[in-house]
Coordinates of C-alpha atoms and ligand atoms in Angstrom, one line a residue:
M1299 CA 18.9 -5.2 98.1
N1300 CA 21.0 -8.2 98.7
V1301 CA 21.7 -9.2 95.1
R1302 CA 25.4 -9.4 94.4
P1303 CA 26.4 -7.5 91.3
R1304 CA 27.7 -9.6 88.4
P1305 CA 31.5 -9.7 88.5
A1306 CA 31.9 -8.0 85.1
A1307 CA 29.5 -6.4 82.8
M1308 CA 29.1 -8.2 79.5
P1309 CA 29.3 -6.0 76.3
A1310 CA 25.9 -5.4 74.6
T1311 CA 26.9 -7.2 71.4
M1312 CA 27.9 -10.4 73.2
L1313 CA 24.6 -10.2 75.1
A1314 CA 22.7 -9.9 71.9
V1315 CA 24.4 -13.1 70.6
L1316 CA 23.6 -14.9 73.8
F1317 CA 20.0 -13.8 73.8
A1318 CA 19.5 -15.0 70.3
L1319 CA 19.8 -18.4 71.8
L1320 CA 17.2 -17.9 74.5
L1321 CA 14.5 -20.5 74.4
P1322 CA 10.9 -19.6 75.4
L1323 CA 9.2 -21.7 77.9
G1324 CA 5.5 -21.8 78.6
A1325 CA 3.6 -19.6 81.1
H1326 CA 4.5 -20.4 84.7
A1327 CA 7.4 -22.4 83.4
Q1328 CA 10.4 -23.0 85.5
A1329 CA 13.9 -23.2 84.0
K1330 CA 15.6 -26.6 84.6
P1331 CA 18.1 -26.5 87.4
A1332 CA 21.6 -26.4 86.1
E1333 CA 23.4 -29.7 86.2
A1334 CA 25.5 -29.0 89.2
A1335 CA 23.3 -26.7 91.2
A1336 CA 25.8 -25.1 93.4
A1337 CA 25.2 -24.7 97.1
K1338 CA 26.7 -21.2 96.6
P1339 CA 24.2 -18.6 95.5
A1340 CA 24.4 -18.0 91.7
S1341 CA 25.6 -14.5 90.9
H1342 CA 23.2 -13.9 88.1
P1343 CA 20.0 -15.5 86.8
P1344 CA 20.0 -18.3 84.3
G1345 CA 17.9 -16.3 81.9
A1346 CA 15.1 -13.7 82.0
A1347 CA 11.5 -13.8 83.2
I1348 CA 8.5 -11.5 82.8
A1349 CA 5.1 -11.6 84.3
S1350 CA 2.4 -9.1 83.2
A1351 CA -1.4 -8.9 82.9
H1352 CA -1.5 -9.5 79.2
A1353 CA 0.3 -12.2 77.1
L1354 CA 1.0 -9.7 74.2
A1355 CA 2.9 -7.5 76.6
T1356 CA 4.9 -10.4 78.1
D1357 CA 5.8 -11.8 74.7
A1358 CA 6.8 -8.4 73.3
G1359 CA 9.0 -7.7 76.4
L1360 CA 10.7 -11.1 75.8
D1361 CA 11.3 -10.1 72.2
T1362 CA 13.0 -6.9 73.3
I1363 CA 15.3 -9.0 75.5
R1364 CA 16.0 -11.3 72.6
A1365 CA 17.0 -8.3 70.5
G1366 CA 19.7 -7.4 73.1
G1367 CA 17.7 -5.2 75.4
N1368 CA 18.0 -5.3 79.2
A1369 CA 15.2 -5.4 81.8
F1370 CA 14.7 -1.6 81.4
D1371 CA 14.2 -1.8 77.7
A1372 CA 11.8 -4.6 78.2
A1373 CA 10.0 -2.5 80.8
V1374 CA 9.4 0.2 78.1
T1375 CA 8.0 -2.4 75.8
V1376 CA 5.8 -4.1 78.4
S1377 CA 4.5 -0.8 79.8
S1378 CA 3.7 0.6 76.3
V1379 CA 2.0 -2.6 75.1
L1380 CA -0.1 -2.7 78.3
S1381 CA -1.1 0.9 77.5
V1382 CA -2.5 -0.3 74.2
V1383 CA -4.0 -3.7 75.1
E1384 CA -5.3 -2.7 78.6
P1385 CA -6.8 0.7 78.0
I1386 CA -9.1 -0.2 80.9
S1387 CA -6.2 -0.2 83.3
S1388 CA -3.3 2.1 82.4
G1389 CA -1.8 4.1 79.6
L1390 CA 0.0 7.2 78.3
G1391 CA -2.8 9.3 79.8
G1392 CA -1.9 8.0 83.3
G1393 CA 1.0 7.5 85.6
G1394 CA 3.0 4.8 87.4
F1395 CA 5.9 3.9 89.6
F1396 CA 9.0 2.0 88.4
L1397 CA 11.3 0.4 90.9
L1398 CA 14.5 -0.5 89.3
H1399 CA 17.5 -2.6 90.4
D1400 CA 20.7 -2.1 88.4
A1401 CA 22.8 -5.3 88.8
K1402 CA 26.1 -3.7 87.8
S1403 CA 26.1 -0.8 90.3
G1404 CA 23.8 -2.5 92.8
K1405 CA 21.8 0.7 92.9
D1406 CA 18.0 0.8 93.3
T1407 CA 16.0 3.7 91.7
F1408 CA 12.4 4.6 92.1
L1409 CA 10.9 6.6 89.2
D1410 CA 7.8 8.4 90.4
A1411 CA 5.8 9.1 87.3
R1412 CA 2.6 9.9 89.2
E1413 CA 0.2 12.4 87.7
M1414 CA 0.3 16.0 89.0
S1415 CA -2.6 18.2 89.8
P1416 CA -3.3 20.9 87.2
E1417 CA -3.2 24.4 88.7
A1418 CA -6.9 25.1 88.2
A1419 CA -8.1 22.0 90.1
T1420 CA -8.9 23.6 93.5
P1421 CA -11.0 21.6 96.0
E1422 CA -14.2 23.6 95.3
V1423 CA -14.3 22.3 91.8
Y1424 CA -15.1 18.9 93.1
L1425 CA -18.0 19.8 95.4
D1426 CA -21.7 19.9 94.5
K1427 CA -24.0 22.8 95.4
D1428 CA -24.5 21.3 98.9
G1429 CA -20.8 21.1 99.5
N1430 CA -20.6 17.3 99.1
L1431 CA -17.9 15.6 97.0
D1432 CA -19.3 15.2 93.5
P1433 CA -18.1 11.9 92.0
D1434 CA -19.0 13.0 88.5
K1435 CA -16.3 15.6 88.8
S1436 CA -13.7 13.5 90.7
E1437 CA -14.1 10.2 88.8
N1438 CA -15.3 11.2 85.3
G1439 CA -14.3 13.6 82.6
P1440 CA -11.9 16.5 82.3
W1441 CA -11.6 17.6 86.0
S1442 CA -10.9 14.1 87.2
A1443 CA -7.6 13.9 85.2
G1444 CA -4.2 14.7 86.5
L1445 CA -1.3 15.7 84.2
P1446 CA 0.0 12.4 82.8
G1447 CA 3.4 11.0 83.9
L1448 CA 3.8 7.6 82.1
P1449 CA 5.2 8.9 78.8
A1450 CA 8.0 10.8 80.7
A1451 CA 8.9 7.6 82.6
L1452 CA 9.2 5.7 79.3
V1453 CA 11.6 8.3 78.0
E1454 CA 13.7 8.3 81.2
L1455 CA 13.8 4.5 81.3
A1456 CA 15.1 4.3 77.8
S1457 CA 17.5 7.2 78.0
K1458 CA 19.0 6.6 81.4
H1459 CA 18.7 2.8 82.0
G1460 CA 18.1 1.0 78.7
R1461 CA 20.5 0.1 75.9
L1462 CA 18.1 0.1 73.0
P1463 CA 16.6 3.2 71.3
L1464 CA 13.2 4.2 72.6
S1465 CA 11.9 3.7 69.1
R1466 CA 12.8 0.0 69.1
S1467 CA 11.3 -0.6 72.5
L1468 CA 8.1 1.2 71.6
A1469 CA 7.8 -0.5 68.2
P1470 CA 5.6 -3.5 69.4
A1471 CA 3.1 -1.1 71.0
I1472 CA 2.9 1.0 67.8
R1473 CA 2.3 -2.1 65.7
I1474 CA -0.4 -3.5 68.0
A1475 CA -2.1 -0.1 68.3
R1476 CA -2.3 0.1 64.5
E1477 CA -3.1 -3.5 63.6
G1478 CA -5.3 -4.1 66.6
F1479 CA -5.7 -6.9 69.2
P1480 CA -8.6 -9.1 70.1
V1481 CA -11.1 -7.7 72.6
Y1482 CA -11.3 -9.9 75.8
A1483 CA -14.1 -10.2 78.3
R1484 CA -12.8 -7.7 80.9
L1485 CA -12.6 -4.9 78.2
E1486 CA -16.2 -5.6 77.0
R1487 CA -17.5 -5.8 80.6
G1488 CA -15.7 -2.6 81.6
Y1489 CA -16.9 -0.7 78.6
A1490 CA -20.5 -1.7 79.3
S1491 CA -20.2 -0.4 82.9
R1492 CA -18.6 2.9 81.9
S1493 CA -20.3 3.5 78.5
K1494 CA -22.6 6.3 79.7
V1495 CA -19.6 8.4 80.7
M1496 CA -17.3 7.3 77.9
E1497 CA -19.8 8.1 75.2
R1498 CA -20.1 11.7 76.3
Y1499 CA -16.8 12.4 74.6
P1500 CA -16.1 12.5 70.8
G1501 CA -12.5 11.3 71.2
T1502 CA -13.7 8.3 73.1
R1503 CA -16.5 7.5 70.7
A1504 CA -14.0 7.6 67.8
V1505 CA -12.0 4.8 69.4
Y1506 CA -14.7 2.5 70.9
L1507 CA -17.6 3.1 68.5
A1508 CA -15.5 3.2 65.4
D1509 CA -17.4 0.3 63.9
G1510 CA -20.7 1.6 65.1
D1511 CA -21.1 -0.4 68.3
P1512 CA -19.3 -1.1 71.6
P1513 CA -16.3 -3.5 71.6
K1514 CA -17.3 -7.2 71.8
V1515 CA -15.2 -10.2 72.7
G1516 CA -13.3 -11.5 69.7
E1517 CA -13.5 -8.2 67.7
T1518 CA -10.3 -6.4 66.8
L1519 CA -9.7 -3.1 68.6
R1520 CA -7.6 -0.8 66.4
Q1521 CA -6.2 2.5 67.8
P1522 CA -4.6 4.4 64.9
D1523 CA -4.5 7.7 66.7
L1524 CA -2.7 6.1 69.6
A1525 CA -0.2 4.5 67.2
H1526 CA 0.5 8.0 65.8
T1527 CA 0.9 9.4 69.4
L1528 CA 3.3 6.6 70.2
E1529 CA 5.3 7.3 67.0
L1530 CA 5.7 11.0 68.0
L1531 CA 6.9 9.9 71.4
A1532 CA 9.3 7.4 69.8
A1533 CA 10.7 10.0 67.4
K1534 CA 10.9 13.1 69.7
G1535 CA 11.0 11.7 73.2
F1536 CA 9.6 14.0 75.9
D1537 CA 8.7 16.7 73.5
G1538 CA 6.8 14.3 71.3
F1539 CA 4.2 14.1 74.0
Y1540 CA 4.5 17.0 76.4
R1541 CA 5.0 19.7 73.7
G1542 CA 3.8 20.2 70.1
E1543 CA 1.1 18.3 68.4
T1544 CA 0.1 15.8 71.1
A1545 CA 0.3 18.3 73.9
A1546 CA -1.9 20.8 72.0
K1547 CA -4.5 18.1 71.4
L1548 CA -4.6 17.1 75.0
V1549 CA -5.0 20.6 76.3
A1550 CA -7.6 21.4 73.6
S1551 CA -9.7 18.3 74.4
V1552 CA -9.7 18.9 78.2
N1553 CA -10.6 22.5 77.8
A1554 CA -13.3 21.8 75.2
E1555 CA -15.0 19.5 77.7
G1556 CA -15.0 22.3 80.3
G1557 CA -11.7 21.5 82.2
K1558 CA -8.6 23.7 82.4
W1559 CA -5.1 22.6 81.5
T1560 CA -2.4 24.8 80.1
A1561 CA 0.4 23.9 77.7
A1562 CA 3.0 25.3 80.1
E1563 CA 2.0 23.0 83.0
L1564 CA 2.1 20.0 80.7
A1565 CA 5.5 20.9 79.4
A1566 CA 6.8 21.3 83.0
Y1567 CA 5.9 17.7 84.0
Q1568 CA 8.9 15.9 85.6
V1569 CA 9.5 12.4 86.7
R1570 CA 10.8 12.3 90.3
D1571 CA 13.7 10.1 91.2
R1572 CA 13.0 9.0 94.8
T1573 CA 14.9 6.9 97.3
P1574 CA 13.0 3.6 97.8
I1575 CA 11.9 2.4 101.2
R1576 CA 14.1 -0.4 102.5
F1577 CA 13.5 -2.6 105.6
K1578 CA 14.1 -6.1 106.8
Y1579 CA 11.5 -8.7 107.4
R1580 CA 13.0 -12.0 108.8
D1581 CA 15.6 -13.1 106.2
W1582 CA 14.3 -10.7 103.5
D1583 CA 15.6 -7.3 102.5
I1584 CA 12.5 -5.6 101.1
T1585 CA 12.8 -2.7 98.7
T1586 CA 9.6 -0.9 97.9
A1587 CA 7.6 2.2 97.1
P1588 CA 8.3 5.5 99.0
P1589 CA 5.8 8.4 99.1
T1590 CA 4.1 9.5 96.8
S1591 CA 3.0 6.0 97.4
S1592 CA 1.6 5.0 100.8
G1593 CA 2.5 1.4 100.0
G1594 CA 6.0 1.0 101.2
V1595 CA 5.4 2.9 104.5
A1596 CA 2.3 0.8 105.2
L1597 CA 4.1 -2.5 104.3
A1598 CA 7.0 -1.7 106.5
E1599 CA 4.7 -0.7 109.4
I1600 CA 2.6 -3.9 109.0
L1601 CA 5.6 -6.3 108.7
N1602 CA 7.5 -4.6 111.5
I1603 CA 4.5 -5.0 113.8
V1604 CA 4.0 -8.7 112.9
S1605 CA 7.7 -9.5 113.1
G1606 CA 7.1 -9.7 116.8
W1607 CA 5.2 -13.0 116.3
D1608 CA 6.0 -16.2 114.5
L1609 CA 3.1 -16.1 112.0
Q1610 CA 3.9 -19.6 110.7
E1611 CA 3.3 -21.1 114.2
L1612 CA -0.2 -19.5 114.6
D1613 CA -3.6 -21.0 113.8
A1614 CA -5.4 -19.3 110.9
A1615 CA -7.7 -17.2 113.1
H1616 CA -4.8 -15.7 115.2
R1617 CA -2.6 -15.2 112.1
T1618 CA -5.5 -13.3 110.4
H1619 CA -6.3 -11.4 113.6
L1620 CA -2.8 -10.1 114.1
L1621 CA -2.3 -9.2 110.4
V1622 CA -5.6 -7.3 110.5
E1623 CA -4.6 -5.4 113.6
A1624 CA -1.4 -4.4 112.0
M1625 CA -3.2 -3.4 108.8
R1626 CA -5.7 -1.3 110.8
R1627 CA -2.9 0.7 112.4
A1628 CA -1.0 1.2 109.1
Y1629 CA -4.0 2.3 107.2
R1630 CA -4.9 4.8 110.0
D1631 CA -1.4 6.3 109.6
R1632 CA -1.8 6.3 105.8
T1633 CA -5.0 8.4 106.3
I1634 CA -3.3 11.0 108.5
Y1635 CA 0.3 11.3 107.5
L1636 CA 0.8 10.3 103.9
G1637 CA 1.0 12.5 100.9
D1638 CA 3.3 13.9 98.2
P1639 CA 6.7 14.4 99.9
D1640 CA 7.4 17.5 97.8
F1641 CA 4.5 19.3 99.5
T1642 CA 4.1 17.6 102.9
S1643 CA 6.6 16.4 105.4
V1644 CA 5.9 12.7 105.7
P1645 CA 7.5 11.1 108.9
V1646 CA 8.8 8.1 107.0
A1647 CA 11.6 7.3 109.3
R1648 CA 9.4 7.3 112.4
L1649 CA 6.5 5.3 110.7
T1650 CA 8.9 2.6 109.4
S1651 CA 11.0 2.3 112.6
A1652 CA 11.1 -0.8 114.8
D1653 CA 10.4 1.3 117.9
Y1654 CA 7.3 2.7 116.5
A1655 CA 6.1 -0.8 115.5
A1656 CA 6.9 -2.1 118.9
G1657 CA 4.7 0.6 120.5
L1658 CA 1.8 -0.3 118.2
R1659 CA 2.4 -4.0 118.8
A1660 CA 2.1 -3.5 122.5
G1661 CA -1.4 -2.0 122.0
I1662 CA -2.6 -5.1 120.2
N1663 CA -4.6 -7.7 122.3
P1664 CA -3.7 -11.1 120.8
D1665 CA -7.2 -12.3 121.2
K1666 CA -9.4 -9.2 120.7
A1667 CA -10.1 -6.8 117.9
T1668 CA -9.4 -3.1 118.5
P1669 CA -12.5 -1.3 117.1
S1670 CA -11.6 1.4 114.6
D1671 CA -13.5 4.5 115.4
L1672 CA -16.9 3.9 113.8
L1673 CA -16.9 6.5 110.9
S1674 CA -18.8 6.3 107.7
G1675 CA -17.3 4.5 104.8
K1676 CA -18.5 1.6 102.7
P1677 CA -16.6 -1.4 101.5
A1678 CA -15.6 -1.0 98.0
P1679 CA -15.7 -4.5 96.4
L1680 CA -13.8 -4.6 93.1
E1681 CA -15.2 -6.9 90.5
D1682 CA -12.7 -5.8 87.9
D1683 CA -9.2 -4.6 88.4
E1684 CA -8.0 -1.5 86.8
T1685 CA -4.3 -0.6 87.1
T1686 CA -1.7 -3.1 86.1
H1687 CA 1.6 -4.5 87.4
F1688 CA 4.5 -6.2 85.7
S1689 CA 7.7 -7.8 87.0
I1690 CA 10.9 -8.4 85.0
I1691 CA 14.3 -9.9 85.8
D1692 CA 17.0 -10.3 83.2
A1693 CA 20.0 -12.5 82.9
E1694 CA 22.3 -9.9 84.3
G1695 CA 20.1 -9.6 87.4
N1696 CA 18.6 -6.2 86.5
I1697 CA 15.1 -5.9 87.9
V1698 CA 12.0 -3.9 87.2
S1699 CA 8.9 -3.9 89.4
A1700 CA 6.4 -1.5 87.9
T1701 CA 2.8 -0.6 88.6
Q1702 CA 0.9 1.8 86.3
T1703 CA -2.6 3.1 86.3
I1704 CA -5.3 5.5 85.0
N1705 CA -7.2 4.8 88.2
L1706 CA -10.8 3.5 87.8
L1707 CA -12.1 1.5 84.9
Y1708 CA -11.2 3.4 81.7
G1709 CA -10.0 6.2 83.9
S1710 CA -11.9 9.5 83.3
G1711 CA -13.6 7.9 80.2
L1712 CA -12.2 10.9 78.2
V1713 CA -10.0 10.1 75.2
A1714 CA -8.4 13.3 74.1
E1715 CA -9.6 13.8 70.5
G1716 CA -7.1 12.8 67.8
T1717 CA -4.6 11.2 70.3
G1718 CA -6.1 7.9 71.2
V1719 CA -5.0 8.7 74.8
M1720 CA -7.4 7.8 77.6
L1721 CA -7.0 10.3 80.4
N1722 CA -6.8 9.2 84.0
D1723 CA -9.2 10.0 86.8
E1724 CA -6.4 10.1 89.4
M1725 CA -7.7 13.3 91.0
D1726 CA -10.0 11.1 93.0
D1727 CA -6.9 9.8 94.9
F1728 CA -6.5 13.2 96.5
A1729 CA -8.4 14.0 99.7
L1730 CA -10.7 16.3 97.7
K1731 CA -13.0 16.7 100.7
P1732 CA -11.2 16.1 104.0
G1733 CA -12.5 13.0 105.8
T1734 CA -14.7 11.9 102.9
P1735 CA -13.9 8.4 101.5
N1736 CA -12.9 8.2 97.8
A1737 CA -13.8 5.5 95.3
F1738 CA -11.7 3.0 97.4
G1739 CA -13.3 3.9 100.7
V1740 CA -10.1 5.5 101.9
M1741 CA -9.9 9.1 103.0
G1742 CA -7.3 11.7 103.9
F1743 CA -6.7 15.1 105.3
E1744 CA -4.2 18.0 104.8
A1745 CA -1.2 15.7 103.9
N1746 CA -3.1 14.6 100.8
A1747 CA -5.1 17.8 100.0
P1748 CA -4.9 18.9 96.3
K1749 CA -2.5 21.7 95.4
P1750 CA -1.2 22.9 92.0
G1751 CA 1.6 20.6 90.8
K1752 CA 1.1 18.1 93.7
R1753 CA 0.9 14.4 93.2
M1754 CA -2.0 12.5 94.7
L1755 CA -1.3 9.7 97.2
S1756 CA -1.2 6.3 95.8
S1757 CA -1.3 2.7 97.1
M1758 CA 0.7 1.2 94.2
T1759 CA 3.4 -0.9 95.8
P1760 CA 5.9 -2.3 93.3
T1761 CA 8.3 -4.4 95.5
I1762 CA 11.5 -6.4 95.3
M1763 CA 12.4 -8.9 98.1
A1764 CA 15.8 -10.5 98.4
S1765 CA 17.1 -13.1 100.9
P1766 CA 20.6 -14.6 100.7
T1767 CA 19.1 -17.4 98.5
K1768 CA 16.2 -15.9 96.6
V1769 CA 15.0 -12.7 94.8
A1770 CA 11.3 -12.1 94.1
V1771 CA 9.6 -9.2 92.3
L1772 CA 5.9 -8.5 92.8
G1773 CA 3.1 -6.0 92.7
A1774 CA -0.6 -5.7 91.9
P1775 CA -3.6 -3.5 91.2
G1776 CA -6.6 -3.1 93.5
G1777 CA -6.7 0.5 94.8
S1778 CA -6.3 0.6 98.5
R1779 CA -6.1 -3.3 98.5
I1780 CA -2.8 -3.3 96.6
I1781 CA -0.8 -3.0 99.8
T1782 CA -2.4 -6.0 101.5
E1783 CA -2.1 -8.0 98.3
V1784 CA 1.6 -7.4 98.2
L1785 CA 1.8 -8.1 101.9
L1786 CA 0.2 -11.5 101.5
G1787 CA 2.5 -12.1 98.6
I1788 CA 5.6 -11.4 100.7
L1789 CA 4.3 -13.7 103.4
G1790 CA 3.6 -16.3 100.8
Y1791 CA 7.2 -16.3 99.6
D1792 CA 8.3 -16.3 103.2
D1793 CA 6.2 -19.4 103.7
G1794 CA 8.1 -21.1 100.8
L1795 CA 5.4 -20.9 98.1
S1796 CA 6.2 -20.8 94.4
A1797 CA 5.6 -17.7 92.3
Q1798 CA 2.4 -19.2 90.8
Q1799 CA 1.1 -20.1 94.3
V1800 CA 1.9 -16.5 95.5
A1801 CA -0.1 -15.1 92.5
A1802 CA -3.0 -17.3 93.3
L1803 CA -3.1 -16.8 97.1
P1804 CA -6.6 -16.1 98.5
R1805 CA -6.9 -12.5 99.7
I1806 CA -8.0 -10.7 102.9
H1807 CA -8.0 -7.0 103.6
H1808 CA -8.6 -4.4 106.3
Q1809 CA -8.1 -0.7 105.9
W1810 CA -9.0 0.8 109.2
M1811 CA -12.2 2.4 107.8
P1812 CA -14.6 0.7 107.2
D1813 CA -13.9 -1.5 110.2
V1814 CA -14.4 -4.7 108.3
I1815 CA -12.3 -7.7 107.3
S1816 CA -12.9 -8.2 103.6
A1817 CA -12.2 -11.8 102.4
E1818 CA -12.5 -13.4 99.0
K1819 CA -14.9 -16.4 98.9
G1820 CA -13.1 -19.3 100.4
A1821 CA -10.1 -17.3 101.8
L1822 CA -11.2 -17.9 105.4
D1823 CA -12.8 -21.2 106.4
P1824 CA -16.1 -21.0 108.5
E1825 CA -14.3 -21.9 111.7
T1826 CA -11.8 -19.1 111.3
V1827 CA -14.6 -16.7 110.5
K1828 CA -16.3 -17.7 113.7
A1829 CA -13.2 -17.4 115.8
L1830 CA -12.5 -13.9 114.3
Q1831 CA -16.1 -12.8 115.1
A1832 CA -15.6 -14.1 118.6
M1833 CA -12.6 -11.8 118.9
G1834 CA -14.8 -8.8 117.9
H1835 CA -14.1 -8.6 114.2
T1836 CA -16.7 -7.9 111.5
V1837 CA -16.0 -10.3 108.7
N1838 CA -17.2 -9.9 105.1
A1839 CA -16.3 -13.4 104.1
G1840 CA -18.0 -13.8 100.8
E1841 CA -16.6 -10.9 98.7
G1842 CA -15.9 -11.4 95.0
S1843 CA -12.3 -11.8 94.0
W1844 CA -9.9 -8.8 93.5
G1845 CA -6.4 -8.1 92.4
N1846 CA -4.1 -9.2 89.6
L1847 CA -0.7 -10.0 91.0
Q1848 CA 2.2 -10.5 88.7
T1849 CA 5.5 -11.9 90.0
V1850 CA 8.8 -13.4 89.0
A1851 CA 11.3 -15.1 91.3
W1852 CA 14.9 -16.3 91.0
D1853 CA 16.1 -19.1 93.2
R1854 CA 19.9 -18.5 93.5
I1855 CA 20.7 -21.9 95.0
A1856 CA 18.7 -24.0 92.6
D1857 CA 19.7 -21.6 89.8
T1858 CA 16.1 -21.4 88.5
L1859 CA 13.7 -18.7 87.4
E1860 CA 9.9 -18.8 87.7
G1861 CA 7.0 -16.6 87.0
G1862 CA 3.5 -16.4 88.5
T1863 CA 0.5 -14.7 86.9
D1864 CA -2.8 -14.1 88.7
P1865 CA -5.3 -16.9 87.8
R1866 CA -8.1 -14.3 88.3
N1867 CA -7.1 -12.7 85.0
P1868 CA -7.2 -15.2 82.1
V1869 CA -5.2 -13.0 79.7
G1870 CA -2.1 -12.6 81.8
K1871 CA 1.2 -14.4 81.2
A1872 CA 4.3 -15.3 83.0
A1873 CA 7.2 -16.7 81.0
V1874 CA 10.8 -17.6 81.5
L1875 CA 13.6 -17.5 78.9
E1876 CA 16.4 -19.9 79.6
R1877 CA 19.8 -19.1 78.3
A1878 CA 20.3 -22.4 76.5
I1879 CA 24.0 -21.8 76.0
Q1880 CA 24.6 -22.0 79.8
S1881 CA 23.3 -25.5 80.2
A1882 CA 25.1 -26.8 77.0
P1883 CA 27.9 -29.3 77.8
Ligands
LIG327 O1 -2.7 4.9 92.8 C1 -3.6 4.3 93.4 O2 -3.5 3.8 94.5 C2 -4.9 4.0 92.6 N1 -5.2 5.0 91.7 C3 -4.8 2.6 92.0 C4 -6.1 2.3 91.3 C5 -6.3 0.8 91.2 O3 -5.5 0.0 91.6 C6 -7.6 0.4 90.6 N2 -7.8 -1.0 90.6 N3 -8.6 -1.6 91.1

């Protein structure tokens, strides 16, 4: 990262006083440039900014900062509130990746809180009697769930990086779980599409059918058991979730539904502290997700390939063609080489090298599509987005870029009885049957085969990009499409777009298999579609929208902060807090 550390750290008490004076601005607001905007880049931001997929999470995170917390404390708040108000997307029963930049030391840290495979989950469990992958095992219920990682990440964030007690940062989530929040359209729609699976389980019925019928827009969803689970986490830290009462209930519920978890493997869960991927694209230093994510490697590969051309000079058809050819090659490598680095040796240095990209670039015909081997695989249009991303920057220049998930809509559908915790269905992200596409149409082989204690490959790509004059933080949900959403966001910032324009950018995607360019309605004009078809591409130009990108950016020359929230999600919010005292005469 190219963010200069603040010259001297400010004591916490002084910060608390300063932050008491922070003024909230509206969503997508931009702080006013300081009077004499220096030509010299500012050493720290003029306030704080948060973008997340739910206004309650953004607002609670800003409150944590007002109370004297830093970006890492705010991340605990935002993450835990999202777990409560977006049970469709992420939660204590899932996992996530947290990319952190510590302004004082200049150090970047990547917390890998991905779920781990339980020991009993061998590949045979997921096959039907004919030897085919059985989605009812890989996507629903007890066998689809990996051992959760998110609670351990919250504990680590607070204890190693934050300055407020875990109990303070979790307090808003506990309150909202107990008092409830208004059901919004995505929750109602998601429930309707998953109700058959969800209503199999007594723990799930107790949450979602508490008033006798499914959640409806405008009703209040209360989760008292989840509030209690969060309180145990707040009071006892790691042991409050992974040992004792909560752990016993999680294991009992999974096993009662026919799965097999043990208390010992839950208690052995560990967050992994990994070295982020770093590379340069034009003026930008990009810091992003290493394996167990495939995102950073794929991003580096794609941007290294296209750095051989000036994309800004190209017409839309050629720009799209070259991006797609780079995507195709990166997703092919994802399929073959990527997996949990604790179990498989991932050739990260080679895949992200300039030489490797140059070789791939040489194989790209600037006017003709390279057909991917025609294998089976169907496009996986996403009408709703599960998984969630949030971006935070504080007035010291600390940064959090975090993506968390329970995988598909409402994860496994299984709420462990008495905990309020919706378990993930992340096991579907393993290559459970080699060469068979998963719910996102991506497949894998040995590198991503399930093994006891192994983490399943992810596409989540929390990213920070820094040029000498600007810092931007971004990420998104969307399964295998996450990587290309982030890619287009990076290119948007490089094109000079605002944070809000970046969040709203129309999306295109290619993932090697199926050999199709997916494009949101209106993302490619008819002429461009025709030109791409003439080059040999298959274009699916009318797909529904996907993604939910949340981003914040700091312009170090104008001394401004801004946030962008994806307009596809009406309940998201980006907000900036200006440190009023700084602009006072
Ligand atoms: O980790 C992954 O790549 C997936 N489990 C993320 C799932 C996701 O983004 C679902 N949203 N559409």
